[in-house]
Tab-separated table of C-alpha atoms in Angstrom:
chain	number	residue	atom	x	y	z
A	1	MET	CA	0.000	0.000	0.000
A	2	ARG	CA	2.750	2.444	0.896
A	3	THR	CA	4.449	1.600	-2.388
A	4	VAL	CA	1.452	2.929	-4.308
A	5	LEU	CA	1.383	6.087	-2.214
A	6	LEU	CA	5.077	6.782	-2.714
A	7	ILE	CA	4.922	6.214	-6.457
A	8	CYS	CA	2.036	8.646	-6.861
A	9	ILE	CA	3.804	11.243	-4.728
A	10	ILE	CA	6.904	10.836	-6.887
A	11	LEU	CA	4.970	11.344	-10.104
A	12	SER	CA	3.305	14.441	-8.675
A	13	SER	CA	6.710	15.796	-7.691
A	14	VAL	CA	8.060	15.247	-11.189
A	15	ILE	CA	5.034	17.006	-12.644
A	16	ALA	CA	5.524	19.994	-10.388
A	17	THR	CA	9.068	20.570	-11.695
A	18	PRO	CA	9.849	22.043	-15.131
A	19	LEU	CA	9.480	19.328	-17.730
A	20	PHE	CA	12.277	20.487	-20.025
A	21	PRO	CA	15.720	19.388	-18.826
A	22	ASP	CA	17.585	21.980	-20.905
A	23	LEU	CA	16.016	24.685	-18.726
A	24	ARG	CA	17.600	23.417	-15.537
A	25	LYS	CA	20.686	21.622	-14.341
A	26	ILE	CA	20.568	17.893	-14.877
A	27	PHE	CA	22.087	15.809	-12.135
A	28	SER	CA	23.703	12.524	-13.036
A	29	TYR	CA	22.049	9.658	-11.165
A	30	ASN	CA	22.441	6.771	-13.556
A	31	ASP	CA	23.686	4.137	-11.138
A	32	GLN	CA	20.424	2.170	-10.995
A	33	PRO	CA	20.973	-1.448	-12.038
A	34	ASP	CA	19.602	-2.880	-15.247
A	35	PRO	CA	15.904	-3.795	-15.176
A	36	LYS	CA	14.790	-7.376	-14.848
A	37	PRO	CA	14.113	-8.688	-18.382
A	38	LEU	CA	10.463	-8.979	-19.306
A	39	ASN	CA	10.967	-12.582	-20.412
A	40	GLU	CA	11.679	-13.394	-16.753
A	41	ILE	CA	8.532	-11.576	-15.575
A	42	CYS	CA	5.825	-12.190	-18.150
A	43	LYS	CA	3.947	-15.295	-19.213
A	44	SER	CA	5.089	-16.984	-22.416
A	45	LYS	CA	4.894	-20.383	-24.096
A	46	ASP	CA	8.105	-21.350	-22.343
A	47	LYS	CA	7.005	-19.910	-18.996
A	48	PRO	CA	3.230	-20.406	-18.751
A	49	SER	CA	3.114	-20.057	-14.957
A	50	LEU	CA	4.223	-16.419	-14.949
A	51	PRO	CA	1.668	-13.568	-14.901
A	52	GLU	CA	0.307	-12.250	-18.167
A	53	CYS	CA	1.615	-8.814	-19.100
A	54	ALA	CA	-0.005	-6.013	-21.062
A	55	SER	CA	0.675	-6.665	-24.738
A	56	TYR	CA	2.492	-4.258	-27.033
A	57	THR	CA	4.739	-4.105	-30.076
A	58	THR	CA	7.933	-2.085	-30.337
A	59	PHE	CA	9.136	0.253	-33.052
A	60	ASP	CA	12.628	1.322	-33.964
A	61	ILE	CA	14.064	4.631	-32.711
A	62	PRO	CA	17.326	5.360	-34.565
A	63	GLY	CA	20.004	6.507	-32.148
A	64	ALA	CA	18.106	5.591	-28.972
A	65	LYS	CA	20.185	4.411	-26.022
A	66	SER	CA	17.732	3.750	-23.212
A	67	VAL	CA	14.343	4.724	-24.660
A	68	GLU	CA	12.007	2.104	-26.101
A	69	GLY	CA	9.132	2.931	-28.438
A	70	ARG	CA	5.949	0.918	-27.921
A	71	ASN	CA	2.497	0.612	-29.448
A	72	TYR	CA	-0.160	-0.655	-27.060
A	73	ALA	CA	-3.216	-2.015	-28.845
A	74	LYS	CA	-6.799	-1.468	-27.778
A	75	ALA	CA	-7.654	-3.713	-24.843
A	76	THR	CA	-9.981	-4.026	-21.880
A	77	ILE	CA	-8.751	-2.298	-18.742
A	78	ALA	CA	-9.928	-1.731	-15.200
A	79	LEU	CA	-9.271	1.739	-13.874
A	80	THR	CA	-10.200	4.018	-11.046
A	81	SER	CA	-9.477	7.622	-10.282
A	82	ILE	CA	-6.957	8.558	-7.618
A	83	GLU	CA	-9.202	10.964	-5.766
A	84	LYS	CA	-7.892	14.246	-4.460
A	85	GLY	CA	-7.486	14.169	-0.714
A	86	SER	CA	-7.703	10.362	-0.524
A	87	PRO	CA	-4.750	8.010	-0.063
A	88	PRO	CA	-3.624	6.725	-3.488
A	89	GLY	CA	-3.535	3.241	-1.993
A	90	ASP	CA	-7.334	3.355	-1.873
A	91	ALA	CA	-7.420	3.501	-5.672
A	92	TYR	CA	-5.142	0.497	-6.048
A	93	MET	CA	-7.228	-1.526	-3.594
A	94	ARG	CA	-10.437	-0.806	-5.515
A	95	VAL	CA	-8.883	-2.279	-8.659
A	96	TYR	CA	-7.337	-5.144	-6.687
A	97	LYS	CA	-10.735	-6.035	-5.183
A	98	TYR	CA	-12.357	-5.990	-8.626
A	99	PHE	CA	-9.915	-8.669	-9.764
A	100	ASN	CA	-10.502	-10.628	-6.566
A	101	GLY	CA	-14.253	-11.130	-6.735
A	102	ASN	CA	-15.727	-7.657	-6.387
A	103	ASN	CA	-17.447	-8.009	-9.769
A	104	SER	CA	-20.805	-9.086	-11.162
A	105	ASP	CA	-19.666	-12.689	-11.675
A	106	LYS	CA	-17.888	-12.865	-8.319
A	107	LYS	CA	-14.925	-14.261	-10.209
A	108	THR	CA	-11.281	-14.125	-9.260
A	109	ILE	CA	-9.512	-12.783	-12.327
A	110	PRO	CA	-5.712	-13.113	-12.607
A	111	MET	CA	-4.139	-9.678	-12.371
A	112	THR	CA	-1.819	-8.767	-15.190
A	113	LEU	CA	1.397	-6.818	-14.951
A	114	PRO	CA	2.283	-4.049	-14.709
A	115	THR	CA	0.135	-1.719	-12.641
A	116	PHE	CA	0.032	1.623	-14.441
A	117	PHE	CA	-0.256	4.978	-12.711
A	118	ALA	CA	-1.326	7.512	-15.335
A	119	THR	CA	-1.404	11.261	-14.820
A	120	THR	CA	-2.806	14.073	-16.911
A	121	ILE	CA	-1.323	17.419	-15.966
A	122	ASP	CA	-2.403	20.993	-16.448
A	123	LYS	CA	-0.174	24.023	-15.915
A	124	GLY	CA	2.475	21.884	-14.237
A	125	GLN	CA	0.121	20.298	-11.694
A	126	PRO	CA	-1.715	16.940	-11.591
A	127	LYS	CA	-5.232	17.226	-12.962
A	128	ASP	CA	-6.432	13.644	-13.287
A	129	GLN	CA	-4.687	10.560	-11.947
A	130	TYR	CA	-5.629	6.937	-12.498
A	131	CYS	CA	-4.635	3.476	-11.360
A	132	VAL	CA	-4.925	1.112	-14.353
A	133	VAL	CA	-4.569	-2.650	-14.838
A	134	TYR	CA	-5.122	-4.479	-18.122
A	135	LEU	CA	-7.500	-7.454	-18.169
A	136	PRO	CA	-6.107	-10.815	-19.336
A	137	GLN	CA	-6.770	-11.681	-22.977
A	138	GLU	CA	-9.371	-14.282	-22.020
A	139	TYR	CA	-11.366	-11.641	-20.113
A	140	GLN	CA	-11.818	-9.052	-22.858
A	141	GLU	CA	-15.545	-9.527	-22.211
A	142	ALA	CA	-15.130	-8.744	-18.544
A	143	PRO	CA	-17.632	-8.850	-15.687
A	144	LYS	CA	-18.931	-5.521	-14.459
A	145	PRO	CA	-17.469	-3.973	-11.302
A	146	THR	CA	-19.698	-3.857	-8.255
A	147	ASP	CA	-17.849	-0.777	-6.998
A	148	GLU	CA	-19.155	2.230	-8.923
A	149	LYS	CA	-15.767	3.902	-8.610
A	150	VAL	CA	-14.155	1.223	-10.791
A	151	THR	CA	-14.621	1.380	-14.556
A	152	VAL	CA	-14.053	-1.440	-17.016
A	153	MET	CA	-13.618	-0.151	-20.551
A	154	THR	CA	-11.812	-0.615	-23.833
A	155	ASN	CA	-8.951	1.822	-23.894
A	156	SER	CA	-7.477	3.549	-26.897
A	157	ALA	CA	-4.390	2.353	-28.711
A	158	TYR	CA	-1.322	4.252	-27.481
A	159	LYS	CA	2.080	5.134	-28.836
A	160	VAL	CA	4.479	5.688	-25.950
A	161	TYR	CA	8.128	6.140	-25.071
A	162	VAL	CA	9.456	4.228	-22.081
A	163	ARG	CA	12.603	4.064	-19.987
A	164	ALA	CA	13.100	1.039	-17.713
A	165	PHE	CA	15.334	0.628	-14.691
A	166	GLY	CA	15.863	-1.945	-11.968
A	167	GLY	CA	16.868	-2.418	-8.398
A	168	ALA	CA	15.306	-2.223	-4.977
A	169	ILE	CA	14.713	1.367	-3.907
A	170	ASP	CA	15.014	2.688	-0.396
A	171	PRO	CA	11.891	4.786	0.371
A	172	LYS	CA	14.068	7.743	1.350
A	173	ASP	CA	15.661	7.719	-2.131
A	174	MET	CA	12.511	6.919	-4.081
A	175	GLN	CA	11.489	10.455	-5.037
A	176	LYS	CA	14.986	11.360	-6.203
A	177	ILE	CA	15.417	8.209	-8.266
A	178	TYR	CA	12.072	8.392	-10.051
A	179	GLN	CA	12.481	12.082	-10.755
A	180	GLU	CA	15.929	11.503	-12.239
A	181	GLU	CA	14.591	8.646	-14.381
A	182	PHE	CA	11.878	10.906	-15.812
A	183	GLU	CA	14.447	13.628	-16.426
A	184	ASP	CA	16.762	11.204	-18.218
A	185	LEU	CA	13.839	10.030	-20.352
A	186	PHE	CA	12.938	13.608	-21.312
A	187	LYS	CA	16.549	14.533	-22.003
A	188	GLU	CA	17.093	11.623	-24.387
A	189	LEU	CA	13.809	12.254	-26.195
A	190	GLN	CA	14.808	15.866	-26.731
A	191	SER	CA	18.248	14.852	-28.007
A	192	LEU	CA	16.486	12.569	-30.500
A	193	LYS	CA	14.132	15.427	-31.438
A	194	ILE	CA	11.087	13.311	-30.634
A	195	GLN	CA	7.888	15.212	-29.922
A	196	VAL	CA	5.897	13.918	-26.950
A	197	ASN	CA	2.952	15.002	-24.832
A	198	TYR	CA	4.503	16.198	-21.572
A	199	ASN	CA	1.002	16.489	-20.123
A	200	GLN	CA	0.491	12.707	-20.302
A	201	LEU	CA	2.885	10.769	-18.054
A	202	PHE	CA	2.833	7.332	-16.494
A	203	ASN	CA	4.881	4.914	-14.497
A	204	ALA	CA	4.513	1.147	-14.639
A	205	GLU	CA	5.326	-1.114	-11.717
A	206	TYR	CA	6.094	-4.808	-12.070
A	207	SER	CA	7.014	-5.319	-8.404
A	208	ASP	CA	7.343	-3.627	-5.045
A	209	PRO	CA	10.280	-1.190	-5.449
A	210	ARG	CA	11.354	-1.790	-1.842
A	211	GLN	CA	11.885	-5.530	-2.187
A	212	PRO	CA	15.398	-6.938	-2.657
A	213	GLY	CA	16.551	-8.558	-5.863
A	214	GLN	CA	16.399	-7.589	-9.503
A	215	GLN	CA	13.286	-5.661	-10.386
A	216	ARG	CA	11.644	-3.686	-13.174
A	217	HIS	CA	10.181	-0.201	-13.047
A	218	GLU	CA	9.286	1.984	-16.016
A	219	VAL	CA	8.623	5.663	-16.591
A	220	GLY	CA	6.905	6.772	-19.760
A	221	VAL	CA	5.291	9.529	-21.761
A	222	LEU	CA	2.742	9.478	-24.563
A	223	ALA	CA	3.536	10.542	-28.112
A	224	ALA	CA	2.699	14.112	-29.060
A	225	ASP	CA	-0.691	13.308	-30.614
A	226	GLN	CA	-1.841	10.937	-27.831
A	227	SER	CA	-3.893	11.426	-24.661
A	228	PHE	CA	-5.269	9.244	-21.868
A	229	TYR	CA	-8.890	8.066	-21.733
């Protein structure tokens, strides 16, 4: 629960700072370990017991060093708003409960990875924030939520740019690390002259950042002509 809260605070902090690295000093904080490979996290023919992950295709970015281009197809998602004044962990638990029987069929639905935290910003401040989890492929016709604050819908197809990093993160360092990862993402995109929508940010969590061992965390931004929901 605290993980969710910290991640949302981090994203809000990043949003509140200028979003163009060339307008401020960039600090070097690139000592995070490599991210855990997705083929060790996500379900595949060779590893059928692993969780299913949100599906996407990649596209080539000439000259990219740490940025990956992805196209997410339309798919069924469960989402809920992170309400102003309420603990962000409440939003995650609403989605979690939907997958664990709080739905019209009272079914337990396997949760996919990652959990997305999406933020739309306005004038440098968070406007709308969401906790989002994709439904497994076999549940594209999904049961209805029994909590009116949870929405199940077909999302749009998205073109995004993502930077991944690994490692366990001490809570006291979490804000600094995530902010630096967003800054590094923005800096590389600008060096590549790629236009993005700085008002549409997200982070994707495949595990609890505080746990030991190799992990995977991602920060991302939508392409210039894209927007959330």
